[in-house]
Short mmCIF file of C-alpha atoms in Angstrom, two decimals:
data_model
loop_
_atom_site.label_atom_id
_atom_site.label_comp_id
_atom_site.label_asym_id
_atom_site.label_seq_id
_atom_site.Cartn_x
_atom_site.Cartn_y
_atom_site.Cartn_z
CA MET A 6 0.00 0.00 0.00
CA ILE A 7 1.48 3.35 -1.01
CA ASN A 8 0.53 6.58 0.70
CA SER A 9 0.33 8.79 -2.37
CA LYS A 10 -2.44 10.55 -4.23
CA LYS A 11 -0.65 10.61 -7.55
CA ALA A 12 -1.66 8.80 -10.71
CA VAL A 13 0.34 8.44 -13.91
CA MET A 14 -1.26 7.80 -17.30
CA ILE A 15 1.03 6.30 -19.91
CA GLY A 16 -0.50 6.79 -23.36
CA CYS A 17 -2.58 9.85 -24.20
CA GLY A 18 -4.72 8.58 -27.04
CA PHE A 19 -8.51 8.58 -26.83
CA VAL A 20 -8.64 6.06 -23.96
CA GLY A 21 -5.85 7.64 -21.90
CA SER A 22 -7.17 11.18 -22.28
CA ALA A 23 -10.81 10.25 -21.62
CA SER A 24 -9.67 8.32 -18.52
CA VAL A 25 -7.70 11.30 -17.19
CA PHE A 26 -10.75 13.50 -17.82
CA ALA A 27 -12.88 11.07 -15.76
CA LEU A 28 -10.21 10.89 -13.02
CA MET A 29 -9.96 14.69 -12.89
CA GLN A 30 -13.63 14.78 -11.85
CA SER A 31 -13.26 11.99 -9.28
CA SER A 32 -11.33 13.88 -6.55
CA LEU A 33 -9.28 10.69 -5.98
CA PHE A 34 -5.93 12.26 -6.80
CA THR A 35 -4.10 15.51 -6.10
CA GLU A 36 -1.72 14.93 -9.00
CA ILE A 37 -2.13 13.30 -12.42
CA VAL A 38 0.83 12.99 -14.77
CA LEU A 39 0.46 12.29 -18.49
CA ILE A 40 3.23 10.51 -20.41
CA ASP A 41 3.19 9.93 -24.14
CA ALA A 42 5.75 9.18 -26.86
CA ASP A 43 4.48 12.45 -28.37
CA LYS A 44 5.30 14.97 -25.61
CA ASN A 45 3.26 17.69 -27.31
CA LYS A 46 0.18 15.48 -27.24
CA ALA A 47 0.63 14.85 -23.49
CA GLU A 48 1.12 18.58 -22.87
CA GLY A 49 -1.93 19.54 -24.92
CA GLU A 50 -4.19 17.02 -23.18
CA ALA A 51 -2.87 18.07 -19.74
CA MET A 52 -3.57 21.74 -20.50
CA ASP A 53 -7.04 21.07 -21.86
CA ILE A 54 -8.08 18.86 -18.93
CA SER A 55 -6.51 21.27 -16.38
CA HIS A 56 -8.89 23.97 -17.50
CA GLY A 57 -11.70 21.97 -15.91
CA ILE A 58 -10.07 21.99 -12.45
CA PRO A 59 -11.92 25.16 -11.31
CA PHE A 60 -15.11 23.08 -11.58
CA ALA A 61 -13.63 20.05 -9.80
CA SER A 62 -11.14 19.74 -6.88
CA PRO A 63 -7.72 21.37 -6.62
CA MET A 64 -5.05 19.19 -8.22
CA LYS A 65 -2.09 19.34 -10.57
CA ILE A 66 -2.32 17.82 -14.04
CA TYR A 67 0.80 17.97 -16.18
CA ALA A 68 2.91 16.18 -18.78
CA GLY A 69 5.88 14.32 -17.32
CA ASP A 70 8.28 11.45 -17.86
CA TYR A 71 9.06 8.03 -16.39
CA ASP A 72 10.72 9.52 -13.30
CA ASP A 73 7.22 10.53 -12.24
CA VAL A 74 6.16 6.92 -11.68
CA ALA A 75 8.51 6.43 -8.70
CA ASP A 76 6.07 7.77 -6.09
CA ALA A 77 2.75 7.14 -7.90
CA ALA A 78 -0.06 5.17 -6.25
CA ILE A 79 -1.37 3.94 -9.61
CA VAL A 80 0.18 3.78 -13.06
CA VAL A 81 -2.37 3.26 -15.82
CA ILE A 82 -1.07 1.96 -19.14
CA SER A 83 -3.26 2.72 -22.11
CA ALA A 84 -0.41 3.09 -24.61
CA GLY A 85 -0.66 0.91 -27.68
CA ALA A 86 -2.15 0.66 -31.12
CA GLY A 87 -5.94 0.95 -31.15
CA GLN A 88 -8.33 -1.59 -32.61
CA LYS A 89 -9.21 -0.81 -36.22
CA PRO A 90 -12.52 -1.68 -37.90
CA GLY A 91 -12.50 -5.40 -38.72
CA GLU A 92 -9.63 -6.11 -36.32
CA THR A 93 -10.01 -8.29 -33.22
CA ARG A 94 -8.33 -7.40 -29.95
CA LEU A 95 -6.03 -10.40 -30.41
CA ASP A 96 -4.85 -9.04 -33.77
CA LEU A 97 -3.12 -6.29 -31.82
CA VAL A 98 -0.88 -8.65 -29.87
CA ASN A 99 2.51 -8.21 -31.54
CA LYS A 100 2.25 -4.45 -32.05
CA ASN A 101 1.36 -3.84 -28.44
CA VAL A 102 3.71 -6.37 -26.88
CA ALA A 103 6.55 -4.48 -28.64
CA ILE A 104 5.30 -1.21 -27.14
CA PHE A 105 5.10 -2.81 -23.66
CA LYS A 106 8.70 -4.00 -23.99
CA SER A 107 9.76 -0.35 -24.16
CA ILE A 108 7.42 0.89 -21.37
CA ILE A 109 7.40 -1.71 -18.59
CA PRO A 110 11.19 -1.91 -18.00
CA GLU A 111 11.21 1.91 -17.61
CA ILE A 112 8.65 1.61 -14.81
CA ALA A 113 10.50 -1.30 -13.19
CA LYS A 114 13.75 0.74 -13.13
CA ARG A 115 12.07 3.36 -10.91
CA ASN A 116 11.27 0.91 -8.08
CA PHE A 117 7.57 1.58 -8.57
CA ALA A 118 5.71 0.56 -5.39
CA GLY A 119 2.09 1.10 -6.40
CA ILE A 120 -0.53 -0.68 -8.49
CA MET A 121 -0.13 -1.13 -12.24
CA LEU A 122 -3.40 -1.00 -14.17
CA VAL A 123 -3.24 -2.25 -17.77
CA VAL A 124 -5.94 -0.96 -20.11
CA ALA A 125 -4.37 -1.45 -23.57
CA ASN A 126 -5.64 -4.40 -25.64
CA PRO A 127 -5.50 -7.35 -25.79
CA VAL A 128 -5.72 -6.60 -22.08
CA ASP A 129 -5.40 -10.15 -20.69
CA ILE A 130 -2.25 -10.91 -22.63
CA LEU A 131 -0.72 -7.51 -21.93
CA THR A 132 -1.47 -7.90 -18.20
CA GLN A 133 0.47 -11.15 -18.24
CA VAL A 134 3.28 -9.52 -20.24
CA ALA A 135 3.36 -6.64 -17.71
CA ILE A 136 3.64 -9.07 -14.78
CA LYS A 137 6.54 -10.86 -16.48
CA LEU A 138 8.43 -7.73 -17.59
CA SER A 139 7.92 -5.70 -14.41
CA GLY A 140 8.82 -8.35 -11.86
CA LEU A 141 6.05 -6.94 -9.65
CA PRO A 142 4.02 -9.27 -7.40
CA GLU A 143 1.02 -10.64 -9.32
CA ASN A 144 -1.52 -8.99 -7.02
CA ARG A 145 -0.21 -5.53 -7.97
CA VAL A 146 -0.67 -5.90 -11.74
CA ILE A 147 -4.30 -5.69 -12.80
CA GLY A 148 -5.96 -5.48 -16.20
CA SER A 149 -9.23 -3.61 -16.76
CA GLY A 150 -10.45 -7.00 -18.02
CA THR A 151 -14.20 -7.47 -18.31
CA VAL A 152 -15.16 -4.59 -16.01
CA LEU A 153 -16.48 -2.75 -19.07
CA ASP A 154 -18.07 -5.86 -20.63
CA SER A 155 -19.86 -6.57 -17.34
CA ALA A 156 -21.06 -2.93 -17.22
CA ARG A 157 -22.36 -3.26 -20.78
CA LEU A 158 -24.16 -6.46 -19.75
CA ARG A 159 -25.72 -4.81 -16.69
CA TYR A 160 -26.76 -1.83 -18.81
CA LYS A 161 -28.45 -4.08 -21.38
CA LEU A 162 -30.19 -6.17 -18.70
CA GLY A 163 -31.34 -3.02 -16.93
CA GLU A 164 -32.83 -1.79 -20.20
CA HIS A 165 -34.43 -5.18 -20.93
CA LEU A 166 -36.04 -5.41 -17.48
CA SER A 167 -36.68 -1.69 -16.95
CA VAL A 168 -34.73 -1.69 -13.68
CA ASP A 169 -31.76 0.37 -12.47
CA SER A 170 -28.63 -1.26 -13.93
CA ARG A 171 -26.89 -0.75 -10.56
CA SER A 172 -29.27 -3.34 -9.06
CA VAL A 173 -28.25 -5.90 -11.69
CA HIS A 174 -25.50 -8.29 -10.53
CA ALA A 175 -23.99 -10.11 -13.48
CA PHE A 176 -20.47 -10.88 -14.63
CA ILE A 177 -18.73 -11.57 -17.88
CA VAL A 178 -15.65 -13.72 -17.24
CA GLY A 179 -12.71 -15.00 -19.26
CA GLU A 180 -11.07 -13.06 -22.07
CA HIS A 181 -11.99 -9.43 -22.70
CA GLY A 182 -12.75 -10.36 -26.29
CA ASP A 183 -14.41 -12.86 -28.56
CA SER A 184 -14.20 -15.85 -26.21
CA GLU A 185 -15.72 -14.02 -23.21
CA VAL A 186 -18.32 -15.93 -21.18
CA VAL A 187 -21.51 -14.55 -19.67
CA ALA A 188 -22.01 -16.12 -16.24
CA TRP A 189 -25.79 -16.36 -16.66
CA SER A 190 -26.15 -18.99 -13.94
CA SER A 191 -25.02 -16.56 -11.22
CA ALA A 192 -26.78 -13.44 -12.59
CA ASN A 193 -29.42 -11.87 -10.38
CA VAL A 194 -31.27 -8.64 -9.75
CA SER A 195 -30.89 -7.72 -6.06
CA GLY A 196 -30.77 -11.40 -5.14
CA VAL A 197 -33.67 -12.48 -7.37
CA PRO A 198 -32.50 -15.05 -9.96
CA LEU A 199 -32.48 -13.57 -13.44
CA SER A 200 -35.03 -15.95 -15.01
CA GLU A 201 -37.46 -15.25 -12.18
CA MET A 202 -36.99 -11.49 -12.55
CA CYS A 203 -37.49 -11.75 -16.33
CA GLU A 204 -40.84 -13.49 -15.83
CA MET A 205 -41.89 -10.91 -13.23
CA ARG A 206 -41.25 -8.27 -15.92
CA GLY A 207 -43.13 -10.18 -18.63
CA HIS A 208 -40.24 -11.85 -20.50
CA TYR A 209 -40.52 -15.60 -21.08
CA LYS A 210 -38.18 -16.30 -24.02
CA HIS A 211 -35.10 -16.81 -21.84
CA LYS A 212 -32.98 -18.64 -24.39
CA GLU A 213 -33.54 -16.14 -27.22
CA ASN A 214 -33.24 -13.10 -24.97
CA THR A 215 -30.03 -14.16 -23.24
CA ALA A 216 -28.41 -15.10 -26.57
CA GLU A 217 -29.41 -11.74 -28.06
CA ILE A 218 -28.07 -9.76 -25.08
CA ALA A 219 -24.79 -11.73 -24.95
CA THR A 220 -24.21 -11.11 -28.67
CA ALA A 221 -25.03 -7.40 -28.36
CA VAL A 222 -22.56 -7.04 -25.48
CA LYS A 223 -19.81 -8.99 -27.23
CA ASN A 224 -20.20 -7.01 -30.45
CA SER A 225 -20.76 -3.58 -28.94
CA ALA A 226 -17.10 -2.54 -29.23
CA TYR A 227 -17.04 -3.56 -32.92
CA GLU A 228 -20.25 -1.62 -33.51
CA ILE A 229 -18.90 1.52 -31.81
CA ILE A 230 -15.59 1.24 -33.70
CA ASN A 231 -17.46 0.91 -37.00
CA LYS A 232 -19.54 3.98 -36.21
CA LYS A 233 -16.99 6.30 -34.57
CA HIS A 234 -13.62 4.50 -35.03
CA ALA A 235 -12.79 4.09 -31.31
CA THR A 236 -14.36 3.38 -27.92
CA TYR A 237 -13.24 5.45 -24.95
CA TYR A 238 -15.97 6.80 -22.65
CA GLY A 239 -17.12 3.45 -21.28
CA ILE A 240 -13.56 2.31 -20.60
CA ALA A 241 -12.74 5.71 -19.04
CA MET A 242 -15.52 5.18 -16.49
CA SER A 243 -14.25 1.64 -15.88
CA VAL A 244 -10.74 3.00 -15.19
CA LYS A 245 -12.23 5.56 -12.80
CA ARG A 246 -14.15 2.82 -10.97
CA ILE A 247 -11.09 0.57 -10.61
CA CYS A 248 -9.03 3.53 -9.32
CA GLU A 249 -11.76 4.38 -6.78
CA VAL A 250 -11.72 0.84 -5.44
CA ILE A 251 -7.92 0.91 -5.06
CA MET A 252 -7.56 4.44 -3.66
CA ARG A 253 -10.37 4.03 -1.14
CA ASP A 254 -9.39 0.46 -0.28
CA GLU A 255 -13.03 -0.46 -0.92
CA LYS A 256 -12.51 -4.21 -1.17
CA SER A 257 -15.16 -4.23 -3.89
CA ILE A 258 -15.62 -7.19 -6.19
CA LEU A 259 -14.66 -6.47 -9.79
CA PRO A 260 -14.11 -8.78 -12.78
CA VAL A 261 -10.57 -7.54 -13.43
CA SER A 262 -7.95 -9.41 -15.39
CA HIS A 263 -5.40 -11.02 -13.10
CA MET A 264 -3.26 -14.12 -12.83
CA ILE A 265 -5.43 -17.17 -12.20
CA HIS A 266 -4.13 -20.18 -10.28
CA GLY A 267 -6.30 -23.25 -10.07
CA VAL A 268 -9.81 -21.85 -10.56
CA TYR A 269 -11.90 -24.13 -12.83
CA ASP A 270 -8.73 -26.01 -13.85
CA ILE A 271 -7.12 -22.82 -15.12
CA ASP A 272 -3.56 -22.11 -14.10
CA GLY A 273 -0.93 -19.56 -15.06
CA VAL A 274 -3.13 -17.42 -17.33
CA SER A 275 -4.27 -13.86 -16.79
CA LEU A 276 -7.98 -13.41 -17.46
CA SER A 277 -11.05 -11.94 -15.78
CA MET A 278 -12.73 -13.49 -12.80
CA PRO A 279 -14.40 -11.56 -10.00
CA ALA A 280 -11.85 -10.63 -7.33
CA ILE A 281 -11.78 -8.57 -4.15
CA VAL A 282 -9.83 -5.43 -5.05
CA GLY A 283 -8.37 -2.97 -2.56
CA ALA A 284 -5.34 -0.81 -1.82
CA ASP A 285 -2.95 -3.73 -2.36
CA GLY A 286 -4.52 -4.74 -5.66
CA ILE A 287 -5.99 -8.24 -5.85
CA GLU A 288 -6.84 -9.56 -2.39
CA SER A 289 -8.51 -12.81 -3.38
CA ASN A 290 -10.48 -14.57 -6.07
CA ILE A 291 -14.23 -14.94 -5.74
CA PRO A 292 -15.25 -18.42 -6.91
CA ILE A 293 -18.53 -17.68 -8.67
CA ASN A 294 -20.90 -20.47 -9.58
CA LEU A 295 -20.79 -21.43 -13.23
CA SER A 296 -22.84 -24.08 -14.99
CA GLY A 297 -20.95 -26.99 -16.57
CA GLU A 298 -21.23 -25.38 -19.99
CA GLU A 299 -20.04 -21.98 -18.73
CA ALA A 300 -17.06 -23.57 -16.95
CA LEU A 301 -16.16 -25.39 -20.16
CA LYS A 302 -16.34 -22.16 -22.18
CA LEU A 303 -14.20 -20.41 -19.57
CA LYS A 304 -11.56 -23.13 -19.89
CA GLU A 305 -11.66 -22.75 -23.70
CA SER A 306 -11.22 -18.99 -23.30
CA ALA A 307 -8.19 -19.58 -21.07
CA ASP A 308 -6.72 -22.11 -23.50
CA SER A 309 -7.05 -19.72 -26.44
CA LEU A 310 -5.18 -17.04 -24.46
CA LYS A 311 -2.53 -19.54 -23.36
CA LYS A 312 -1.83 -20.51 -26.98
CA ILE A 313 -1.13 -16.89 -27.88
CA ILE A 314 1.01 -16.28 -24.79
CA GLU A 315 3.17 -19.25 -25.74
CA THR A 316 4.01 -17.57 -29.08
CA ILE A 317 5.27 -14.37 -27.42
CA GLU A 318 8.99 -13.99 -26.84
CA LEU A 319 9.79 -12.05 -23.69
#
């Protein structure tokens, strides 16, 4: 646990800048540093976002360099090539692993003692790469994982049932990507099993409805990218939420990407499962109930990630 109210954002593209904008409004930090390969870009974003400080809380937002990570509580890494229309998150692997090979050792050199939050895609693989390259304890390297996917799922279910999405408890687990798994069997609305809640609200076609919602959630990033070329507001709010949980030591349960050891026969792969998250990062896994079919799909998701990891030279 580090007693600092400083965050560092590495990568000032759409995701990095939108995340800093969300963090500026959160009052979690007194200092936010922006680092980018293009120093001018970092300076411009820092200036622009700073001009909102009179409407938020006093803080310093400025462009910096790797020396600034030494005393940071959280370093967020959003640097990397973005997903292009028609590209999957896994297509980005080699480009972004190369970028991580230049970033992570720089952080490690500064004896960074805080939490590393990986947001760049493919997030599960890059989280594992970050653990390996940084030498940090596994609990202190977290990927944004399926926090956003789970939010999209809750949003869709809230819409479907006409209830507040904050009362919907449902997780997407596995890869943040095409092999993600909706944990339907543990989904509920304030403790009421989902199928029961659906019937209360006049929905009886469970199979069709769940398939439709799962597909909409899985494809939403592709749809947004096709329409506006990038997704950044949803992930920015996810970054803000993860930072809140860490900075306030909330011990909230989030489906973040982290190293899994022995859950559902999965070992040595970073992917998303609900975990208790606090000031020290991952405190413990939450073993959610999955049906046999869901557990099988989760294992397949892990295996597909493992195959890719085995091709990466670190």
